[in-house]
mmCIF file with all atom_site columns, N, CA and C in Angstrom:
data_model
loop_
_atom_site.group_PDB
_atom_site.id
_atom_site.type_symbol
_atom_site.label_atom_id
_atom_site.label_alt_id
_atom_site.label_comp_id
_atom_site.label_asym_id
_atom_site.label_entity_id
_atom_site.label_seq_id
_atom_site.pdbx_PDB_ins_code
_atom_site.Cartn_x
_atom_site.Cartn_y
_atom_site.Cartn_z
_atom_site.occupancy
_atom_site.B_iso_or_equiv
_atom_site.pdbx_formal_charge
_atom_site.auth_seq_id
_atom_site.auth_comp_id
_atom_site.auth_asym_id
_atom_site.auth_atom_id
_atom_site.pdbx_PDB_model_num
ATOM 1   N N  . UNK S 1 1  ? -34.721 -63.762 22.427 1.00 45.00 ? 11 UNK S N  1
ATOM 2   C CA . UNK S 1 1  ? -33.548 -64.584 22.290 1.00 45.00 ? 11 UNK S CA 1
ATOM 3   C C  . UNK S 1 1  ? -32.584 -64.337 23.435 1.00 45.00 ? 11 UNK S C  1
ATOM 4   N N  . UNK S 1 2  ? -33.031 -63.648 24.451 1.00 44.00 ? 12 UNK S N  1
ATOM 5   C CA . UNK S 1 2  ? -32.162 -63.443 25.595 1.00 44.00 ? 12 UNK S CA 1
ATOM 6   C C  . UNK S 1 2  ? -32.093 -64.723 26.403 1.00 44.00 ? 12 UNK S C  1
ATOM 7   N N  . UNK S 1 3  ? -30.948 -64.932 27.004 1.00 49.00 ? 13 UNK S N  1
ATOM 8   C CA . UNK S 1 3  ? -30.754 -66.134 27.800 1.00 49.00 ? 13 UNK S CA 1
ATOM 9   C C  . UNK S 1 3  ? -30.603 -65.734 29.246 1.00 49.00 ? 13 UNK S C  1
ATOM 10  N N  . UNK S 1 4  ? -31.025 -66.582 30.150 1.00 48.00 ? 14 UNK S N  1
ATOM 11  C CA . UNK S 1 4  ? -30.865 -66.239 31.557 1.00 48.00 ? 14 UNK S CA 1
ATOM 12  C C  . UNK S 1 4  ? -29.395 -66.150 31.910 1.00 48.00 ? 14 UNK S C  1
ATOM 13  N N  . UNK S 1 5  ? -29.132 -65.356 32.866 1.00 47.00 ? 15 UNK S N  1
ATOM 14  C CA . UNK S 1 5  ? -27.765 -65.171 33.326 1.00 47.00 ? 15 UNK S CA 1
ATOM 15  C C  . UNK S 1 5  ? -27.250 -66.458 33.966 1.00 47.00 ? 15 UNK S C  1
ATOM 16  N N  . UNK S 1 6  ? -25.992 -66.771 33.686 1.00 48.00 ? 16 UNK S N  1
ATOM 17  C CA . UNK S 1 6  ? -25.379 -67.937 34.305 1.00 48.00 ? 16 UNK S CA 1
ATOM 18  C C  . UNK S 1 6  ? -25.098 -67.621 35.766 1.00 48.00 ? 16 UNK S C  1
ATOM 19  N N  . UNK S 1 7  ? -24.998 -68.648 36.607 1.00 48.00 ? 17 UNK S N  1
ATOM 20  C CA . UNK S 1 7  ? -24.692 -68.397 38.016 1.00 48.00 ? 17 UNK S CA 1
ATOM 21  C C  . UNK S 1 7  ? -23.406 -67.597 38.155 1.00 48.00 ? 17 UNK S C  1
ATOM 22  N N  . UNK S 1 8  ? -23.447 -66.586 38.993 1.00 48.00 ? 18 UNK S N  1
ATOM 23  C CA . UNK S 1 8  ? -22.267 -65.760 39.219 1.00 48.00 ? 18 UNK S CA 1
ATOM 24  C C  . UNK S 1 8  ? -22.133 -64.611 38.234 1.00 48.00 ? 18 UNK S C  1
ATOM 25  N N  . UNK S 1 9  ? -23.032 -64.538 37.261 1.00 53.00 ? 19 UNK S N  1
ATOM 26  C CA . UNK S 1 9  ? -22.973 -63.473 36.269 1.00 53.00 ? 19 UNK S CA 1
ATOM 27  C C  . UNK S 1 9  ? -24.165 -62.563 36.505 1.00 53.00 ? 19 UNK S C  1
ATOM 28  N N  . UNK S 1 10 ? -23.898 -61.265 36.682 1.00 59.00 ? 20 UNK S N  1
ATOM 29  C CA . UNK S 1 10 ? -24.992 -60.359 37.007 1.00 59.00 ? 20 UNK S CA 1
ATOM 30  C C  . UNK S 1 10 ? -25.607 -59.681 35.800 1.00 59.00 ? 20 UNK S C  1
ATOM 31  N N  . UNK S 1 11 ? -25.057 -59.885 34.600 1.00 58.00 ? 21 UNK S N  1
ATOM 32  C CA . UNK S 1 11 ? -25.621 -59.275 33.399 1.00 58.00 ? 21 UNK S CA 1
ATOM 33  C C  . UNK S 1 11 ? -26.183 -60.343 32.477 1.00 58.00 ? 21 UNK S C  1
ATOM 34  N N  . UNK S 1 12 ? -27.486 -60.273 32.162 1.00 62.00 ? 22 UNK S N  1
ATOM 35  C CA . UNK S 1 12 ? -28.042 -61.224 31.201 1.00 62.00 ? 22 UNK S CA 1
ATOM 36  C C  . UNK S 1 12 ? -27.599 -60.858 29.783 1.00 62.00 ? 22 UNK S C  1
ATOM 37  N N  . UNK S 1 13 ? -27.652 -61.816 28.906 1.00 66.00 ? 23 UNK S N  1
ATOM 38  C CA . UNK S 1 13 ? -27.341 -61.587 27.490 1.00 66.00 ? 23 UNK S CA 1
ATOM 39  C C  . UNK S 1 13 ? -28.410 -60.656 26.921 1.00 66.00 ? 23 UNK S C  1
ATOM 40  N N  . UNK S 1 14 ? -28.015 -59.581 26.195 1.00 64.00 ? 24 UNK S N  1
ATOM 41  C CA . UNK S 1 14 ? -29.014 -58.661 25.655 1.00 64.00 ? 24 UNK S CA 1
ATOM 42  C C  . UNK S 1 14 ? -29.840 -59.332 24.564 1.00 64.00 ? 24 UNK S C  1
ATOM 43  N N  . UNK S 1 15 ? -31.088 -58.929 24.448 1.00 65.00 ? 25 UNK S N  1
ATOM 44  C CA . UNK S 1 15 ? -31.968 -59.471 23.432 1.00 65.00 ? 25 UNK S CA 1
ATOM 45  C C  . UNK S 1 15 ? -31.717 -58.807 22.085 1.00 65.00 ? 25 UNK S C  1
ATOM 46  N N  . UNK S 1 16 ? -32.335 -59.327 21.025 1.00 64.00 ? 26 UNK S N  1
ATOM 47  C CA . UNK S 1 16 ? -32.138 -58.775 19.677 1.00 64.00 ? 26 UNK S CA 1
ATOM 48  C C  . UNK S 1 16 ? -32.516 -57.303 19.562 1.00 64.00 ? 26 UNK S C  1
ATOM 49  N N  . UNK S 1 17 ? -33.568 -56.873 20.248 1.00 75.00 ? 27 UNK S N  1
ATOM 50  C CA . UNK S 1 17 ? -33.987 -55.478 20.174 1.00 75.00 ? 27 UNK S CA 1
ATOM 51  C C  . UNK S 1 17 ? -32.911 -54.560 20.742 1.00 75.00 ? 27 UNK S C  1
ATOM 52  N N  . UNK S 1 18 ? -32.319 -54.955 21.864 1.00 71.00 ? 28 UNK S N  1
ATOM 53  C CA . UNK S 1 18 ? -31.254 -54.148 22.473 1.00 71.00 ? 28 UNK S CA 1
ATOM 54  C C  . UNK S 1 18 ? -30.031 -54.089 21.569 1.00 71.00 ? 28 UNK S C  1
ATOM 55  N N  . UNK S 1 19 ? -29.714 -55.198 20.933 1.00 75.00 ? 29 UNK S N  1
ATOM 56  C CA . UNK S 1 19 ? -28.543 -55.241 20.051 1.00 75.00 ? 29 UNK S CA 1
ATOM 57  C C  . UNK S 1 19 ? -28.758 -54.340 18.834 1.00 75.00 ? 29 UNK S C  1
ATOM 58  N N  . UNK S 1 20 ? -29.949 -54.390 18.236 1.00 78.00 ? 30 UNK S N  1
ATOM 59  C CA . UNK S 1 20 ? -30.246 -53.548 17.074 1.00 78.00 ? 30 UNK S CA 1
ATOM 60  C C  . UNK S 1 20 ? -30.201 -52.067 17.460 1.00 78.00 ? 30 UNK S C  1
ATOM 61  N N  . UNK S 1 21 ? -30.762 -51.712 18.602 1.00 83.00 ? 31 UNK S N  1
ATOM 62  C CA . UNK S 1 21 ? -30.746 -50.319 19.052 1.00 83.00 ? 31 UNK S CA 1
ATOM 63  C C  . UNK S 1 21 ? -29.312 -49.852 19.301 1.00 83.00 ? 31 UNK S C  1
ATOM 64  N N  . UNK S 1 22 ? -28.519 -50.692 19.937 1.00 87.00 ? 32 UNK S N  1
ATOM 65  C CA . UNK S 1 22 ? -27.126 -50.338 20.209 1.00 87.00 ? 32 UNK S CA 1
ATOM 66  C C  . UNK S 1 22 ? -26.342 -50.223 18.903 1.00 87.00 ? 32 UNK S C  1
ATOM 67  N N  . UNK S 1 23 ? -26.590 -51.129 17.981 1.00 89.00 ? 33 UNK S N  1
ATOM 68  C CA . UNK S 1 23 ? -25.902 -51.096 16.687 1.00 89.00 ? 33 UNK S CA 1
ATOM 69  C C  . UNK S 1 23 ? -26.229 -49.793 15.949 1.00 89.00 ? 33 UNK S C  1
ATOM 70  N N  . UNK S 1 24 ? -27.497 -49.392 15.975 1.00 91.00 ? 34 UNK S N  1
ATOM 71  C CA . UNK S 1 24 ? -27.903 -48.148 15.315 1.00 91.00 ? 34 UNK S CA 1
ATOM 72  C C  . UNK S 1 24 ? -27.179 -46.960 15.945 1.00 91.00 ? 34 UNK S C  1
ATOM 73  N N  . UNK S 1 25 ? -27.129 -46.935 17.268 1.00 91.00 ? 35 UNK S N  1
ATOM 74  C CA . UNK S 1 25 ? -26.439 -45.856 17.980 1.00 91.00 ? 35 UNK S CA 1
ATOM 75  C C  . UNK S 1 25 ? -24.951 -45.824 17.604 1.00 91.00 ? 35 UNK S C  1
ATOM 76  N N  . UNK S 1 26 ? -24.306 -46.986 17.590 1.00 92.00 ? 36 UNK S N  1
ATOM 77  C CA . UNK S 1 26 ? -22.883 -47.048 17.254 1.00 92.00 ? 36 UNK S CA 1
ATOM 78  C C  . UNK S 1 26 ? -22.626 -46.656 15.802 1.00 92.00 ? 36 UNK S C  1
ATOM 79  N N  . UNK S 1 27 ? -23.517 -47.040 14.899 1.00 94.00 ? 37 UNK S N  1
ATOM 80  C CA . UNK S 1 27 ? -23.367 -46.669 13.491 1.00 94.00 ? 37 UNK S CA 1
ATOM 81  C C  . UNK S 1 27 ? -23.482 -45.156 13.332 1.00 94.00 ? 37 UNK S C  1
ATOM 82  N N  . UNK S 1 28 ? -24.435 -44.547 14.025 1.00 95.00 ? 38 UNK S N  1
ATOM 83  C CA . UNK S 1 28 ? -24.586 -43.086 13.965 1.00 95.00 ? 38 UNK S CA 1
ATOM 84  C C  . UNK S 1 28 ? -23.326 -42.390 14.486 1.00 95.00 ? 38 UNK S C  1
ATOM 85  N N  . UNK S 1 29 ? -22.800 -42.882 15.590 1.00 94.00 ? 39 UNK S N  1
ATOM 86  C CA . UNK S 1 29 ? -21.588 -42.297 16.156 1.00 94.00 ? 39 UNK S CA 1
ATOM 87  C C  . UNK S 1 29 ? -20.408 -42.455 15.198 1.00 94.00 ? 39 UNK S C  1
ATOM 88  N N  . UNK S 1 30 ? -20.233 -43.653 14.663 1.00 96.00 ? 40 UNK S N  1
ATOM 89  C CA . UNK S 1 30 ? -19.120 -43.903 13.735 1.00 96.00 ? 40 UNK S CA 1
ATOM 90  C C  . UNK S 1 30 ? -19.263 -43.045 12.475 1.00 96.00 ? 40 UNK S C  1
ATOM 91  N N  . UNK S 1 31 ? -20.486 -42.860 12.008 1.00 97.00 ? 41 UNK S N  1
ATOM 92  C CA . UNK S 1 31 ? -20.705 -42.014 10.834 1.00 97.00 ? 41 UNK S CA 1
ATOM 93  C C  . UNK S 1 31 ? -20.267 -40.581 11.101 1.00 97.00 ? 41 UNK S C  1
ATOM 94  N N  . UNK S 1 32 ? -20.620 -40.072 12.271 1.00 97.00 ? 42 UNK S N  1
ATOM 95  C CA . UNK S 1 32 ? -20.213 -38.703 12.620 1.00 97.00 ? 42 UNK S CA 1
ATOM 96  C C  . UNK S 1 32 ? -18.689 -38.588 12.717 1.00 97.00 ? 42 UNK S C  1
ATOM 97  N N  . UNK S 1 33 ? -18.032 -39.643 13.158 1.00 97.00 ? 43 UNK S N  1
ATOM 98  C CA . UNK S 1 33 ? -16.569 -39.616 13.275 1.00 97.00 ? 43 UNK S CA 1
ATOM 99  C C  . UNK S 1 33 ? -15.879 -39.804 11.923 1.00 97.00 ? 43 UNK S C  1
ATOM 100 N N  . UNK S 1 34 ? -16.422 -40.702 11.092 1.00 97.00 ? 44 UNK S N  1
ATOM 101 C CA . UNK S 1 34 ? -15.743 -41.081 9.858  1.00 97.00 ? 44 UNK S CA 1
ATOM 102 C C  . UNK S 1 34 ? -16.264 -40.352 8.618  1.00 97.00 ? 44 UNK S C  1
ATOM 103 N N  . UNK S 1 35 ? -17.519 -39.897 8.642  1.00 97.00 ? 45 UNK S N  1
ATOM 104 C CA . UNK S 1 35 ? -18.071 -39.164 7.513  1.00 97.00 ? 45 UNK S CA 1
ATOM 105 C C  . UNK S 1 35 ? -18.530 -40.022 6.351  1.00 97.00 ? 45 UNK S C  1
ATOM 106 N N  . UNK S 1 36 ? -18.513 -41.329 6.506  1.00 97.00 ? 46 UNK S N  1
ATOM 107 C CA . UNK S 1 36 ? -18.926 -42.236 5.446  1.00 97.00 ? 46 UNK S CA 1
ATOM 108 C C  . UNK S 1 36 ? -19.756 -43.359 6.053  1.00 97.00 ? 46 UNK S C  1
ATOM 109 N N  . UNK S 1 37 ? -20.945 -43.589 5.490  1.00 97.00 ? 47 UNK S N  1
ATOM 110 C CA . UNK S 1 37 ? -21.810 -44.627 6.026  1.00 97.00 ? 47 UNK S CA 1
ATOM 111 C C  . UNK S 1 37 ? -21.188 -46.015 5.856  1.00 97.00 ? 47 UNK S C  1
ATOM 112 N N  . UNK S 1 38 ? -20.595 -46.280 4.706  1.00 97.00 ? 48 UNK S N  1
ATOM 113 C CA . UNK S 1 38 ? -20.007 -47.606 4.494  1.00 97.00 ? 48 UNK S CA 1
ATOM 114 C C  . UNK S 1 38 ? -18.839 -47.858 5.447  1.00 97.00 ? 48 UNK S C  1
ATOM 115 N N  . UNK S 1 39 ? -18.010 -46.850 5.688  1.00 97.00 ? 49 UNK S N  1
ATOM 116 C CA . UNK S 1 39 ? -16.909 -47.004 6.648  1.00 97.00 ? 49 UNK S CA 1
ATOM 117 C C  . UNK S 1 39 ? -17.439 -47.162 8.069  1.00 97.00 ? 49 UNK S C  1
ATOM 118 N N  . UNK S 1 40 ? -18.507 -46.445 8.398  1.00 97.00 ? 50 UNK S N  1
ATOM 119 C CA . UNK S 1 40 ? -19.115 -46.550 9.726  1.00 97.00 ? 50 UNK S CA 1
ATOM 120 C C  . UNK S 1 40 ? -19.668 -47.953 9.943  1.00 97.00 ? 50 UNK S C  1
ATOM 121 N N  . UNK S 1 41 ? -20.378 -48.489 8.960  1.00 96.00 ? 51 UNK S N  1
ATOM 122 C CA . UNK S 1 41 ? -20.915 -49.845 9.070  1.00 96.00 ? 51 UNK S CA 1
ATOM 123 C C  . UNK S 1 41 ? -19.806 -50.877 9.196  1.00 96.00 ? 51 UNK S C  1
ATOM 124 N N  . UNK S 1 42 ? -18.714 -50.694 8.451  1.00 96.00 ? 52 UNK S N  1
ATOM 125 C CA . UNK S 1 42 ? -17.570 -51.606 8.556  1.00 96.00 ? 52 UNK S CA 1
ATOM 126 C C  . UNK S 1 42 ? -16.958 -51.557 9.955  1.00 96.00 ? 52 UNK S C  1
ATOM 127 N N  . UNK S 1 43 ? -16.822 -50.358 10.500 1.00 95.00 ? 53 UNK S N  1
ATOM 128 C CA . UNK S 1 43 ? -16.236 -50.207 11.834 1.00 95.00 ? 53 UNK S CA 1
ATOM 129 C C  . UNK S 1 43 ? -17.100 -50.874 12.893 1.00 95.00 ? 53 UNK S C  1
ATOM 130 N N  . UNK S 1 44 ? -18.415 -50.694 12.795 1.00 93.00 ? 54 UNK S N  1
ATOM 131 C CA . UNK S 1 44 ? -19.327 -51.301 13.766 1.00 93.00 ? 54 UNK S CA 1
ATOM 132 C C  . UNK S 1 44 ? -19.302 -52.823 13.624 1.00 93.00 ? 54 UNK S C  1
ATOM 133 N N  . UNK S 1 45 ? -19.287 -53.326 12.394 1.00 94.00 ? 55 UNK S N  1
ATOM 134 C CA . UNK S 1 45 ? -19.233 -54.774 12.179 1.00 94.00 ? 55 UNK S CA 1
ATOM 135 C C  . UNK S 1 45 ? -17.952 -55.354 12.778 1.00 94.00 ? 55 UNK S C  1
ATOM 136 N N  . UNK S 1 46 ? -16.842 -54.681 12.590 1.00 93.00 ? 56 UNK S N  1
ATOM 137 C CA . UNK S 1 46 ? -15.569 -55.133 13.168 1.00 93.00 ? 56 UNK S CA 1
ATOM 138 C C  . UNK S 1 46 ? -15.638 -55.133 14.694 1.00 93.00 ? 56 UNK S C  1
ATOM 139 N N  . UNK S 1 47 ? -16.274 -54.118 15.243 1.00 89.00 ? 57 UNK S N  1
ATOM 140 C CA . UNK S 1 47 ? -16.426 -54.045 16.696 1.00 89.00 ? 57 UNK S CA 1
ATOM 141 C C  . UNK S 1 47 ? -17.233 -55.228 17.220 1.00 89.00 ? 57 UNK S C  1
ATOM 142 N N  . UNK S 1 48 ? -18.349 -55.529 16.554 1.00 88.00 ? 58 UNK S N  1
ATOM 143 C CA . UNK S 1 48 ? -19.171 -56.671 16.974 1.00 88.00 ? 58 UNK S CA 1
ATOM 144 C C  . UNK S 1 48 ? -18.399 -57.984 16.828 1.00 88.00 ? 58 UNK S C  1
ATOM 145 N N  . UNK S 1 49 ? -17.655 -58.138 15.751 1.00 90.00 ? 59 UNK S N  1
ATOM 146 C CA . UNK S 1 49 ? -16.880 -59.364 15.555 1.00 90.00 ? 59 UNK S CA 1
ATOM 147 C C  . UNK S 1 49 ? -15.853 -59.541 16.673 1.00 90.00 ? 59 UNK S C  1
ATOM 148 N N  . UNK S 1 50 ? -15.191 -58.460 17.042 1.00 90.00 ? 60 UNK S N  1
ATOM 149 C CA . UNK S 1 50 ? -14.207 -58.541 18.125 1.00 90.00 ? 60 UNK S CA 1
ATOM 150 C C  . UNK S 1 50 ? -14.873 -58.814 19.467 1.00 90.00 ? 60 UNK S C  1
ATOM 151 N N  . UNK S 1 51 ? -16.042 -58.185 19.702 1.00 88.00 ? 61 UNK S N  1
ATOM 152 C CA . UNK S 1 51 ? -16.756 -58.380 20.972 1.00 88.00 ? 61 UNK S CA 1
ATOM 153 C C  . UNK S 1 51 ? -17.138 -59.844 21.154 1.00 88.00 ? 61 UNK S C  1
ATOM 154 N N  . UNK S 1 52 ? -17.739 -60.433 20.121 1.00 87.00 ? 62 UNK S N  1
ATOM 155 C CA . UNK S 1 52 ? -18.205 -61.810 20.251 1.00 87.00 ? 62 UNK S CA 1
ATOM 156 C C  . UNK S 1 52 ? -17.072 -62.825 20.176 1.00 87.00 ? 62 UNK S C  1
ATOM 157 N N  . UNK S 1 53 ? -15.891 -62.405 19.738 1.00 92.00 ? 63 UNK S N  1
ATOM 158 C CA . UNK S 1 53 ? -14.727 -63.299 19.744 1.00 92.00 ? 63 UNK S CA 1
ATOM 159 C C  . UNK S 1 53 ? -14.071 -63.347 21.133 1.00 92.00 ? 63 UNK S C  1
ATOM 160 N N  . UNK S 1 54 ? -14.364 -62.347 21.970 1.00 91.00 ? 64 UNK S N  1
ATOM 161 C CA . UNK S 1 54 ? -13.800 -62.312 23.322 1.00 91.00 ? 64 UNK S CA 1
ATOM 162 C C  . UNK S 1 54 ? -14.472 -63.364 24.193 1.00 91.00 ? 64 UNK S C  1
ATOM 163 N N  . UNK S 1 55 ? -13.742 -63.829 25.181 1.00 91.00 ? 65 UNK S N  1
ATOM 164 C CA . UNK S 1 55 ? -14.322 -64.774 26.137 1.00 91.00 ? 65 UNK S CA 1
ATOM 165 C C  . UNK S 1 55 ? -15.379 -64.057 26.975 1.00 91.00 ? 65 UNK S C  1
ATOM 166 N N  . UNK S 1 56 ? -16.280 -64.832 27.539 1.00 89.00 ? 66 UNK S N  1
ATOM 167 C CA . UNK S 1 56 ? -17.336 -64.277 28.397 1.00 89.00 ? 66 UNK S CA 1
ATOM 168 C C  . UNK S 1 56 ? -16.718 -63.521 29.577 1.00 89.00 ? 66 UNK S C  1
ATOM 169 N N  . UNK S 1 57 ? -15.632 -64.037 30.097 1.00 92.00 ? 67 UNK S N  1
ATOM 170 C CA . UNK S 1 57 ? -14.956 -63.400 31.227 1.00 92.00 ? 67 UNK S CA 1
ATOM 171 C C  . UNK S 1 57 ? -14.437 -62.016 30.843 1.00 92.00 ? 67 UNK S C  1
ATOM 172 N N  . UNK S 1 58 ? -13.839 -61.890 29.666 1.00 91.00 ? 68 UNK S N  1
ATOM 173 C CA . UNK S 1 58 ? -13.333 -60.586 29.221 1.00 91.00 ? 68 UNK S CA 1
ATOM 174 C C  . UNK S 1 58 ? -14.489 -59.629 28.946 1.00 91.00 ? 68 UNK S C  1
ATOM 175 N N  . UNK S 1 59 ? -15.599 -60.145 28.377 1.00 86.00 ? 69 UNK S N  1
ATOM 176 C CA . UNK S 1 59 ? -16.761 -59.290 28.135 1.00 86.00 ? 69 UNK S CA 1
ATOM 177 C C  . UNK S 1 59 ? -17.298 -58.727 29.440 1.00 86.00 ? 69 UNK S C  1
ATOM 178 N N  . UNK S 1 60 ? -17.366 -59.560 30.462 1.00 86.00 ? 70 UNK S N  1
ATOM 179 C CA . UNK S 1 60 ? -17.908 -59.121 31.733 1.00 86.00 ? 70 UNK S CA 1
ATOM 180 C C  . UNK S 1 60 ? -16.981 -58.146 32.474 1.00 86.00 ? 70 UNK S C  1
ATOM 181 N N  . UNK S 1 61 ? -15.704 -58.125 32.095 1.00 89.00 ? 71 UNK S N  1
ATOM 182 C CA . UNK S 1 61 ? -14.759 -57.199 32.708 1.00 89.00 ? 71 UNK S CA 1
ATOM 183 C C  . UNK S 1 61 ? -14.996 -55.757 32.220 1.00 89.00 ? 71 UNK S C  1
ATOM 184 N N  . UNK S 1 62 ? -15.717 -55.616 31.102 1.00 86.00 ? 72 UNK S N  1
ATOM 185 C CA . UNK S 1 62 ? -16.023 -54.302 30.555 1.00 86.00 ? 72 UNK S CA 1
ATOM 186 C C  . UNK S 1 62 ? -17.217 -53.736 31.312 1.00 86.00 ? 72 UNK S C  1
ATOM 187 N N  . UNK S 1 63 ? -17.036 -52.601 31.971 1.00 85.00 ? 73 UNK S N  1
ATOM 188 C CA . UNK S 1 63 ? -18.105 -52.019 32.792 1.00 85.00 ? 73 UNK S CA 1
ATOM 189 C C  . UNK S 1 63 ? -19.273 -51.520 31.949 1.00 85.00 ? 73 UNK S C  1
ATOM 190 N N  . UNK S 1 64 ? -18.993 -50.889 30.832 1.00 82.00 ? 74 UNK S N  1
ATOM 191 C CA . UNK S 1 64 ? -20.055 -50.313 30.003 1.00 82.00 ? 74 UNK S CA 1
ATOM 192 C C  . UNK S 1 64 ? -19.799 -50.665 28.540 1.00 82.00 ? 74 UNK S C  1
ATOM 193 N N  . UNK S 1 65 ? -20.301 -51.807 28.068 1.00 78.00 ? 75 UNK S N  1
ATOM 194 C CA . UNK S 1 65 ? -20.042 -52.217 26.682 1.00 78.00 ? 75 UNK S CA 1
ATOM 195 C C  . UNK S 1 65 ? -20.492 -51.193 25.654 1.00 78.00 ? 75 UNK S C  1
ATOM 196 N N  . UNK S 1 66 ? -21.587 -50.520 25.893 1.00 73.00 ? 76 UNK S N  1
ATOM 197 C CA . UNK S 1 66 ? -22.075 -49.523 24.952 1.00 73.00 ? 76 UNK S CA 1
ATOM 198 C C  . UNK S 1 66 ? -21.143 -48.332 24.807 1.00 73.00 ? 76 UNK S C  1
ATOM 199 N N  . UNK S 1 67 ? -20.442 -48.028 25.834 1.00 73.00 ? 77 UNK S N  1
ATOM 200 C CA . UNK S 1 67 ? -19.527 -46.886 25.792 1.00 73.00 ? 77 UNK S CA 1
ATOM 201 C C  . UNK S 1 67 ? -18.316 -47.224 24.957 1.00 73.00 ? 77 UNK S C  1
#
């Protein structure tokens, strides 16, 4: 489900496998910080909602989205 990069954009859209792997990593990190799986999942879901609500230009301004 990855899409080719638009002209002038050097980062292609990540595929579903990359998103699932990143989500798992973020959930593990949030769990270690918050101590609750349900709170960790909520935090990660909120993060994804905010990320996809941002414009493409703002997303590309982030050097390391995973960080």
